[in-house]
PDB file of C-alpha atoms in Angstrom:
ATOM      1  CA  UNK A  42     -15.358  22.696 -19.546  1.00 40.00           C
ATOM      2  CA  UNK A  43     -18.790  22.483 -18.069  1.00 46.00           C
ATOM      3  CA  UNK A  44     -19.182  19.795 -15.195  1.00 48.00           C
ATOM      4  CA  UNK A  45     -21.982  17.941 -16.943  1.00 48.00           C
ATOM      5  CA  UNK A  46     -19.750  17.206 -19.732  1.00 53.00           C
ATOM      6  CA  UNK A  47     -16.653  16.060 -18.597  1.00 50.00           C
ATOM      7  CA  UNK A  48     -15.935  11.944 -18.969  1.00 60.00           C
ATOM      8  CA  UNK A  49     -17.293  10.111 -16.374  1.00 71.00           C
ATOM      9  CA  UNK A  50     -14.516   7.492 -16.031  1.00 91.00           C
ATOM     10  CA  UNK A  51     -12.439   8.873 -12.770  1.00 94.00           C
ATOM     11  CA  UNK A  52      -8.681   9.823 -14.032  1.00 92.00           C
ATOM     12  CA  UNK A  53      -6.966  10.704 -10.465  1.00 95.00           C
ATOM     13  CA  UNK A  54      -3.659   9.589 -11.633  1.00 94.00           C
ATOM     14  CA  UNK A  55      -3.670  12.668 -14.541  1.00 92.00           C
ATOM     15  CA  UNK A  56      -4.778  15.172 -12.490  1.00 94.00           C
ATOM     16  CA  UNK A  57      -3.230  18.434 -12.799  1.00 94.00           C
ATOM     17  CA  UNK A  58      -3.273  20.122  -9.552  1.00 96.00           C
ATOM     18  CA  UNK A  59      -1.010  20.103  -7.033  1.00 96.00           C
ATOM     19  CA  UNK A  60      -1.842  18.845  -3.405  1.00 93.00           C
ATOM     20  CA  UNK A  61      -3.350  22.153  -2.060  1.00 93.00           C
ATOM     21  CA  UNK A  62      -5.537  22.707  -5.048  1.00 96.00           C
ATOM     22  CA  UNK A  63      -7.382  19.581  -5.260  1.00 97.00           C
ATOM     23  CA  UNK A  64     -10.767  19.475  -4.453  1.00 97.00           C
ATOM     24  CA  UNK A  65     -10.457  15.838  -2.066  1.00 97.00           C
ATOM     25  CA  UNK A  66      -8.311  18.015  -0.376  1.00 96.00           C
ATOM     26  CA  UNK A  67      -9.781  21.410   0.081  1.00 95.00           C
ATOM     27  CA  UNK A  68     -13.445  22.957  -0.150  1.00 94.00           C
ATOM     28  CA  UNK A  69     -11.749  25.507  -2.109  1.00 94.00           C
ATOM     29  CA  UNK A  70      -9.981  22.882  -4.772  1.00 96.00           C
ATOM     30  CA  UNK A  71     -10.205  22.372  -7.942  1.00 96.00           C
ATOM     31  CA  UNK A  72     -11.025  18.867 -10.053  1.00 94.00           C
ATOM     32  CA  UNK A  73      -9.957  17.776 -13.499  1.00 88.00           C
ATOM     33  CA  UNK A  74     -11.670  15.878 -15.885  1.00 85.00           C
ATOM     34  CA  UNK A  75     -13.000  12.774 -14.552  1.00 89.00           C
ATOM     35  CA  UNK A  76     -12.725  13.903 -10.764  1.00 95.00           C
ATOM     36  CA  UNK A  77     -15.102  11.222  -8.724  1.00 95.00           C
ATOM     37  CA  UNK A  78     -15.174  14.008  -6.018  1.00 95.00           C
ATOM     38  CA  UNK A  79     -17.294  16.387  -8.713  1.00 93.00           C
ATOM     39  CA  UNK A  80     -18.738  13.681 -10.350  1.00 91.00           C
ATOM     40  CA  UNK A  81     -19.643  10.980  -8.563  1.00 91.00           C
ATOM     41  CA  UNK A  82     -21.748  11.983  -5.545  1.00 93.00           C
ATOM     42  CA  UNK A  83     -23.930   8.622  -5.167  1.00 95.00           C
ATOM     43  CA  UNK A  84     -21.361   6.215  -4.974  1.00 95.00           C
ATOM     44  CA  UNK A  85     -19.344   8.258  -2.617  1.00 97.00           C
ATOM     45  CA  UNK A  86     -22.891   8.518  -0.379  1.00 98.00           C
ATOM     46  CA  UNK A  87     -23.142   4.802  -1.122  1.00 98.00           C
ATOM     47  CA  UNK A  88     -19.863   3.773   0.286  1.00 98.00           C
ATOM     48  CA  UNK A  89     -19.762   6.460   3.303  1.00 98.00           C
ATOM     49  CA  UNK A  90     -22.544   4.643   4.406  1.00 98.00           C
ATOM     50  CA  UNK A  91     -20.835   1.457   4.944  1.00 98.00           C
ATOM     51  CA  UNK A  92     -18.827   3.040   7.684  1.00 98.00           C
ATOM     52  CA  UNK A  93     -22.362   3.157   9.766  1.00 98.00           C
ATOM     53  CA  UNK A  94     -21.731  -0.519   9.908  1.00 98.00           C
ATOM     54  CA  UNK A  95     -19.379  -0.973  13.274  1.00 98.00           C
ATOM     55  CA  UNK A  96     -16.938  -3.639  12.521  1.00 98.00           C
ATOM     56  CA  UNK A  97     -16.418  -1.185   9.170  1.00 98.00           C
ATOM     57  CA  UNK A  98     -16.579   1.911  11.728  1.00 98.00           C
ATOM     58  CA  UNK A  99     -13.737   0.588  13.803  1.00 98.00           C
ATOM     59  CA  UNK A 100     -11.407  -0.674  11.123  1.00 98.00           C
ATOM     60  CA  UNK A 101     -11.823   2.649   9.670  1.00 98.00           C
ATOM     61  CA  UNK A 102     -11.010   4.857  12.543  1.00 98.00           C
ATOM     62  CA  UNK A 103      -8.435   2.448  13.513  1.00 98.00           C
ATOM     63  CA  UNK A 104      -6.708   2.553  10.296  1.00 98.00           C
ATOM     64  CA  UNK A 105      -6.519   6.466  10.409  1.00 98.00           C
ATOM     65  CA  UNK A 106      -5.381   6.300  14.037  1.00 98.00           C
ATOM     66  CA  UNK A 107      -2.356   4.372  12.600  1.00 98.00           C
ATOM     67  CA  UNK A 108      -2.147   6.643   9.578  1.00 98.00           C
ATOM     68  CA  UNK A 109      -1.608   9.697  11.652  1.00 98.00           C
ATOM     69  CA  UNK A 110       0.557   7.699  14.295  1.00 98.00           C
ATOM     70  CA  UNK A 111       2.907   7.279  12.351  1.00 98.00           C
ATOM     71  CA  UNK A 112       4.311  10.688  11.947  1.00 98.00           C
ATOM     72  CA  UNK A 113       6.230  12.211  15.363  1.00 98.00           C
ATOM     73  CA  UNK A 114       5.714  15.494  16.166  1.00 98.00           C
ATOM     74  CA  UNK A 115       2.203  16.749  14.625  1.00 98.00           C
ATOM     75  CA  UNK A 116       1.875  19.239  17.399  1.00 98.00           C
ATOM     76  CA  UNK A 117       4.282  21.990  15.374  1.00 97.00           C
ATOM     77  CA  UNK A 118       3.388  24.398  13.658  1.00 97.00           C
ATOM     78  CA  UNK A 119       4.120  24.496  10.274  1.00 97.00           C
ATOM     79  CA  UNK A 120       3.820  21.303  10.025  1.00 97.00           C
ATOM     80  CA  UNK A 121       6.314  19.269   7.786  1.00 97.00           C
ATOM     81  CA  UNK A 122       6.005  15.780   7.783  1.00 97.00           C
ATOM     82  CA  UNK A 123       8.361  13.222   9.737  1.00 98.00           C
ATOM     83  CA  UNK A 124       7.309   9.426   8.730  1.00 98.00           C
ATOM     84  CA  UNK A 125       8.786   7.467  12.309  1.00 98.00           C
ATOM     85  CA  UNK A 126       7.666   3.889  11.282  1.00 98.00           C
ATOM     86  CA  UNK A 127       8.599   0.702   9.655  1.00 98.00           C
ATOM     87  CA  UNK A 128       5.453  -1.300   7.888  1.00 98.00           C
ATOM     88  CA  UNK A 129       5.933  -4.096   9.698  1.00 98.00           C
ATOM     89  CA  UNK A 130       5.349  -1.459  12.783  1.00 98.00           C
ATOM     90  CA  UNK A 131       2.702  -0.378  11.412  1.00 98.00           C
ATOM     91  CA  UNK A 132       0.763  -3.971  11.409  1.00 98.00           C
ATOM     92  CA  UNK A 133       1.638  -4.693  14.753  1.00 98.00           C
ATOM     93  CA  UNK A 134       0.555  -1.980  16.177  1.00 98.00           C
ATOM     94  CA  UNK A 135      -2.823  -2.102  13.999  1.00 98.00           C
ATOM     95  CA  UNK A 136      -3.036  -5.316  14.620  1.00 99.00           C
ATOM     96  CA  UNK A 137      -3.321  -4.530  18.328  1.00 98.00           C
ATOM     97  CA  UNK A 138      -5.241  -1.649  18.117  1.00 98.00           C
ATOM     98  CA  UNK A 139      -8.218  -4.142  16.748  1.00 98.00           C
ATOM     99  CA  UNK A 140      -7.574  -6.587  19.537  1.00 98.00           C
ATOM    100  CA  UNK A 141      -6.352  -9.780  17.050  1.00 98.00           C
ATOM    101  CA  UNK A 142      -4.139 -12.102  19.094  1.00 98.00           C
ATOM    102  CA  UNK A 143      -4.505 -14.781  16.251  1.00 98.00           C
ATOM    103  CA  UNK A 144      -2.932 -13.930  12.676  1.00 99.00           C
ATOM    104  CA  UNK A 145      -2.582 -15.505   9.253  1.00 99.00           C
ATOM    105  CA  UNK A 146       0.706 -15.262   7.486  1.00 99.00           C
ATOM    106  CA  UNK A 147       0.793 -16.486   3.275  1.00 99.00           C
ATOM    107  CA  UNK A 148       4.156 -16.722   2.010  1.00 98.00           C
ATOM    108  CA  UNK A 149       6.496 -17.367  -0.901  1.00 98.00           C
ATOM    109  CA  UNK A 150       8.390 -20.391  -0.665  1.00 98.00           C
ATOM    110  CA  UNK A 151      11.053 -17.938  -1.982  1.00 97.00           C
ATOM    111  CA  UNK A 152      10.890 -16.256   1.034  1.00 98.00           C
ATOM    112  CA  UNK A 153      10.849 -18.902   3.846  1.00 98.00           C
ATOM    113  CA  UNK A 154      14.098 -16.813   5.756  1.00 98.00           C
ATOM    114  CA  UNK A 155      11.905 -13.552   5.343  1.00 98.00           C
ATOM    115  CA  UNK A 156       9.078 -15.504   6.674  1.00 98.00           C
ATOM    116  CA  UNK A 157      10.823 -17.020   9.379  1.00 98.00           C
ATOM    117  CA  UNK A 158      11.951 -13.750  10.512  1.00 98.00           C
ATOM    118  CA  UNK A 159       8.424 -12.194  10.475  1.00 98.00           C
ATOM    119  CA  UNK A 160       7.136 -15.108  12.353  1.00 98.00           C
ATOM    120  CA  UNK A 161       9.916 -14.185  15.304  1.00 98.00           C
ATOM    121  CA  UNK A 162       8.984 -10.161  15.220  1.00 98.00           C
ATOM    122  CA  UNK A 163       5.324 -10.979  15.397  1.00 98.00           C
ATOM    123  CA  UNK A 164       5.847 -13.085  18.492  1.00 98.00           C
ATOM    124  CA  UNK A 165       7.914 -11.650  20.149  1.00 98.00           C
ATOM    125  CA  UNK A 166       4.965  -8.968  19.971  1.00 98.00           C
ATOM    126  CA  UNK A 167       2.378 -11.598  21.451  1.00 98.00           C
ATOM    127  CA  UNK A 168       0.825 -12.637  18.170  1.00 98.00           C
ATOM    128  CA  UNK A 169      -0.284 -16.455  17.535  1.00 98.00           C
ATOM    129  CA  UNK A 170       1.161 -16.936  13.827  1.00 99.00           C
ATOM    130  CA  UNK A 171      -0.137 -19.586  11.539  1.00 98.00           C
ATOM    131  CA  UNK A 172       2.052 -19.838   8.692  1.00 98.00           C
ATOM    132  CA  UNK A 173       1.291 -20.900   5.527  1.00 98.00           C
ATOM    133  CA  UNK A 174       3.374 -21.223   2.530  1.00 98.00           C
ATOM    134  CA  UNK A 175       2.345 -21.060  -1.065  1.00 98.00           C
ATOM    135  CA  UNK A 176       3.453 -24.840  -2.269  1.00 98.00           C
ATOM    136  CA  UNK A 177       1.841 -26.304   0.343  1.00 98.00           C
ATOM    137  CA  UNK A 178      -0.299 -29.644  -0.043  1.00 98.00           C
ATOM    138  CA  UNK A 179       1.889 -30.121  -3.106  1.00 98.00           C
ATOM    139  CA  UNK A 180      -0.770 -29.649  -6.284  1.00 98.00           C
ATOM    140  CA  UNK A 181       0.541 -30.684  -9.487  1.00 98.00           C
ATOM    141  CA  UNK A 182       0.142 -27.461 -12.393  1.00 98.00           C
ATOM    142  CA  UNK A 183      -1.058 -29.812 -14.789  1.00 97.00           C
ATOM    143  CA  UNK A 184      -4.262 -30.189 -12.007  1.00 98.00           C
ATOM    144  CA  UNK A 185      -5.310 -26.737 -13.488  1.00 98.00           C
ATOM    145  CA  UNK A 186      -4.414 -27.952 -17.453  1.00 98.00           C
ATOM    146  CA  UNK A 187      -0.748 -26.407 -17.420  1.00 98.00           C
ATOM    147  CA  UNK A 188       1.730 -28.797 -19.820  1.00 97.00           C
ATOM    148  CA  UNK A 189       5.131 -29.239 -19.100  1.00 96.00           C
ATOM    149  CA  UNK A 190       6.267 -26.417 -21.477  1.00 97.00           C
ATOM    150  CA  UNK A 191       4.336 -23.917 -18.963  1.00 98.00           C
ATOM    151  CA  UNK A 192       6.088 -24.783 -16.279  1.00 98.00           C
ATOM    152  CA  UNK A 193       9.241 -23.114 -14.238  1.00 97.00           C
ATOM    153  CA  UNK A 194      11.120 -26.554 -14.449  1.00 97.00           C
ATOM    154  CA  UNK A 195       9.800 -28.615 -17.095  1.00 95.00           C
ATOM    155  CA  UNK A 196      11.445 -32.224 -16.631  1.00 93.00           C
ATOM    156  CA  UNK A 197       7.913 -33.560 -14.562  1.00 95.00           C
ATOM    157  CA  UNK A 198       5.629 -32.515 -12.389  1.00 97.00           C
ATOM    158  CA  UNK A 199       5.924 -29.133 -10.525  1.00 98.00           C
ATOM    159  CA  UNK A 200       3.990 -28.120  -7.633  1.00 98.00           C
ATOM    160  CA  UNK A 201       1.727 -24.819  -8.567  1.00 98.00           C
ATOM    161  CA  UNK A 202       1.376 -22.262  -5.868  1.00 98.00           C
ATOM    162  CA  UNK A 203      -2.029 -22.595  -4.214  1.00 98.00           C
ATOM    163  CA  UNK A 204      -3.578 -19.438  -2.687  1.00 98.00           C
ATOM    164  CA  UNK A 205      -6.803 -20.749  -2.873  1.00 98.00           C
ATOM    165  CA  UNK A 206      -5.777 -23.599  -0.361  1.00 98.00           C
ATOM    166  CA  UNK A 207      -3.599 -21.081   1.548  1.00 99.00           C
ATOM    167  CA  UNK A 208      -6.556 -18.729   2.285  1.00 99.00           C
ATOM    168  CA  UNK A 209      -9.003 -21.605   3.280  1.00 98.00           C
ATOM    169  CA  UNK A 210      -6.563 -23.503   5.183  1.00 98.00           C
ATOM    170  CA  UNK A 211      -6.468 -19.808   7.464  1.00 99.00           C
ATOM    171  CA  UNK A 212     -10.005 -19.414   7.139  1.00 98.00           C
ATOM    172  CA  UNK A 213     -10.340 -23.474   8.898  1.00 98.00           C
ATOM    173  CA  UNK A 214      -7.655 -21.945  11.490  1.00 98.00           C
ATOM    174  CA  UNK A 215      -9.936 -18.948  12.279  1.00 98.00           C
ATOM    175  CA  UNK A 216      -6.914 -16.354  11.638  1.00 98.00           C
ATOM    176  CA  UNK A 217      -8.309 -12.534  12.739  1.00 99.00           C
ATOM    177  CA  UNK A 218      -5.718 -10.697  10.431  1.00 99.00           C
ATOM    178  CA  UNK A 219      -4.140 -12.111   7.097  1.00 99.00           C
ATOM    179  CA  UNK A 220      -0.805 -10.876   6.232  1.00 99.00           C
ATOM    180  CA  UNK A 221       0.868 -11.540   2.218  1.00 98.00           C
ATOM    181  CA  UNK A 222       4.337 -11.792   1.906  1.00 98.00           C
ATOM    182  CA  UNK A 223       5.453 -12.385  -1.867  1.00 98.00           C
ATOM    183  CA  UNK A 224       2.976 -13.983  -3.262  1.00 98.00           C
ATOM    184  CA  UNK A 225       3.231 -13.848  -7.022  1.00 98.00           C
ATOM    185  CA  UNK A 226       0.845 -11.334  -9.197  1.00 98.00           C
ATOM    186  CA  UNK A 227      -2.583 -13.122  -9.724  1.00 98.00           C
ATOM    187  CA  UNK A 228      -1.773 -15.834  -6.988  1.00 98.00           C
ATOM    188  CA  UNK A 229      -2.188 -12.522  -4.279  1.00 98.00           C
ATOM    189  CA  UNK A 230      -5.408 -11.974  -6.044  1.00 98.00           C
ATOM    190  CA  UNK A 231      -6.765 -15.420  -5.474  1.00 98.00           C
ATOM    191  CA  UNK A 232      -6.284 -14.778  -1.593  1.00 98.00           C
ATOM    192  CA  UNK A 233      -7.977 -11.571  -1.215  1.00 98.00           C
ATOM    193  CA  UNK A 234     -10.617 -13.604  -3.250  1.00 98.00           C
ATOM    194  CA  UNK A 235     -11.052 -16.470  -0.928  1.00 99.00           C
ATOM    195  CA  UNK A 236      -9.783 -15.368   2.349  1.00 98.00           C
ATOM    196  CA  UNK A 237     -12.444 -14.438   4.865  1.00 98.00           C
ATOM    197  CA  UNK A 238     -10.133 -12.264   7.261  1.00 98.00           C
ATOM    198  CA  UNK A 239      -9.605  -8.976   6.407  1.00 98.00           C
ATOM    199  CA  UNK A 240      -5.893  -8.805   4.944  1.00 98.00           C
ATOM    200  CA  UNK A 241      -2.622  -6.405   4.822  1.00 98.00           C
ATOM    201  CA  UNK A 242       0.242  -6.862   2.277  1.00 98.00           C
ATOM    202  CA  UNK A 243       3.771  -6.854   4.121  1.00 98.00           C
ATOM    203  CA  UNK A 244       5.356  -7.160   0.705  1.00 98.00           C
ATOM    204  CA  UNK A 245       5.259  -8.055  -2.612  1.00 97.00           C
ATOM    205  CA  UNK A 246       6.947  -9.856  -4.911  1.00 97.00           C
ATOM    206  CA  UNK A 247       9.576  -8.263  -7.908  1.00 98.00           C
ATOM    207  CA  UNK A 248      12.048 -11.034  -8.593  1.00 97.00           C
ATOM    208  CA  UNK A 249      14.171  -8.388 -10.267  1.00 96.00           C
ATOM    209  CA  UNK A 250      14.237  -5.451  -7.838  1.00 97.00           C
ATOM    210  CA  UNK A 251      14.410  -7.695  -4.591  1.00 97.00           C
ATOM    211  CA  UNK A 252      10.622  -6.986  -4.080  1.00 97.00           C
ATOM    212  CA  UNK A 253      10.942  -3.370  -4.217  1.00 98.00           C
ATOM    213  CA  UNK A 254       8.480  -2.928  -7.597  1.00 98.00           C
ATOM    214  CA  UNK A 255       8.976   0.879  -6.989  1.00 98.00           C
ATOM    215  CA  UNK A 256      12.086   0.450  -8.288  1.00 98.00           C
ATOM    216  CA  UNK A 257      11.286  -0.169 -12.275  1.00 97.00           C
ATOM    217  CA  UNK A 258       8.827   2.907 -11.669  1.00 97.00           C
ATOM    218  CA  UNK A 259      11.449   5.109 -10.465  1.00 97.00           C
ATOM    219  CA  UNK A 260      13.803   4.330 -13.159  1.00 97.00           C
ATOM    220  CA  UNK A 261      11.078   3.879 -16.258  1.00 97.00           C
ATOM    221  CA  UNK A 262      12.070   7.688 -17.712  1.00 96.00           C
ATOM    222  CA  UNK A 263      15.897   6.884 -17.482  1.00 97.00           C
ATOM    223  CA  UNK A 264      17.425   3.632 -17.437  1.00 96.00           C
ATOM    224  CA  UNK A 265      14.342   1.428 -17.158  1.00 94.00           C
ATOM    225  CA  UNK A 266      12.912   2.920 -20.465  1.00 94.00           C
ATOM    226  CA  UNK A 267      12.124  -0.069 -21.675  1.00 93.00           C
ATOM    227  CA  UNK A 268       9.215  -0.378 -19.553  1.00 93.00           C
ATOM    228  CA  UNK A 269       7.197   1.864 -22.063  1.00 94.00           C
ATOM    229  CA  UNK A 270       7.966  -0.435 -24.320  1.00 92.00           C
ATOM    230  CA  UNK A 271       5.849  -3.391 -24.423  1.00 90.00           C
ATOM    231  CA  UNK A 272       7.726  -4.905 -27.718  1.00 89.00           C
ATOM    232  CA  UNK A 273      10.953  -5.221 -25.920  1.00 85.00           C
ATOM    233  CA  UNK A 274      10.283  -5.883 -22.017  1.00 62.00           C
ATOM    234  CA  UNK A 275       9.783  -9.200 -21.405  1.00 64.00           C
ATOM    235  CA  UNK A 276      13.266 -11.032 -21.144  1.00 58.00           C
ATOM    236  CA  UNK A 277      14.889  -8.956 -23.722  1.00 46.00           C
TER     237      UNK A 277
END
């Protein structure tokens, strides 16, 4: 198929070629239909230029520092990769690489003990934690037009989460480095929205898979099925 008529919307996920062969991967690669590295030249140019900017510039190489750190051994020849650390690891040691002393954490309520725990790890690492957890300052759902029947209990009022105020509350606190921890799916999106530090996901929430969401994908061709099925997944 001729490059100037292949569908412009990028389709990385179906892409055909194995690691070697791709064309983000090697001059010599190969794209499928839909490949953004073929296709869509201006926007790449457009965002490679936002790594002239230097806070951008030094998040970036920082990043990749930790990327590659975290495989031992890189010296040998061939090379087979040998992942060495943990996430949480990885975001202290990022996290130190920028120079934050002073970092946000948002939490589930559901996962106070987690959050408790993370708090300890980062300080024992010389981190100033402000912790914030997602029912705080106590907002009523029907303040956002929920009715009782909505609701998780619905015998009065229940507290909604409130990323909004969780983000903003850091941002007042001047927090360098956000960290999520469970928040629930939309609720996590709320935060990126409104939080002014740039922000890293610990983990997230899967009330069924005890947060590993990875799970229902690994299983969704054999005893997770019903995953492709839209008809029959929720609750049933």
């Amino acid at each position: 198929m001729k490059e100037e008529t292949r569908p412009k919307t990028p389709g990385c996920a179906r892409c055909a070629f194995e690691m070697p062969e791709k064309i983000c991967v090697s001059q010599e690669g190969k794209g499928g239909k839909g490949c953004p590295t073929l296709l869509d030249k201006e926007v790449l140019e457009e965002a490679n230029r936002e790594y002239n900017i230097p806070e951008v510039r030094k998040f970036a190489q920082n990043a990749s520092r930790q990327e590659a750190e975290c495989y031992a051994n890189r010296e040998q020849r061939p090379y087979i990769m040998q992942p060495t650390k943990t996430r949480i690891v990885e975001i202290c040691e990022f996290a130190k690489k920028m120079g934050y002393g002073r970092l946000g954490l948002a939490f589930c309520v559901g996962l106070a003990k987690e959050a408790r725990l993370v708090t300890d790890i980062l300080e024992s690492h010389g981190f100033e934690v402000i912790s914030v957890l997602c029912k705080a300052g106590r907002t009523f759902k029907k303040t956002i037009g929920l009715e009782e029947s909505e609701q998780i209990f619905q015998d009065g009022d229940e507290a909604m989460c409130n990323p909004v105020y969780q983000a903003k509350l850091l941002n007042h606190e001047k927090s360098e480095f956000n960290i999520l921890l469970g928040l629930c799916v939309g609720h996590d999106s709320l935060f990126f929205k409104y939080s002014e530090a740039p922000t890293t996901v610990l983990a997230v929430k899967d009330r069924v898979t005890g947060h590993n969401p990875l799970a229902a994908i690994y299983l969704s061709e054999s005893y997770y099925r019903k995953v492709r099925h839209p008809d029959i997944v929720s609750g049933k």
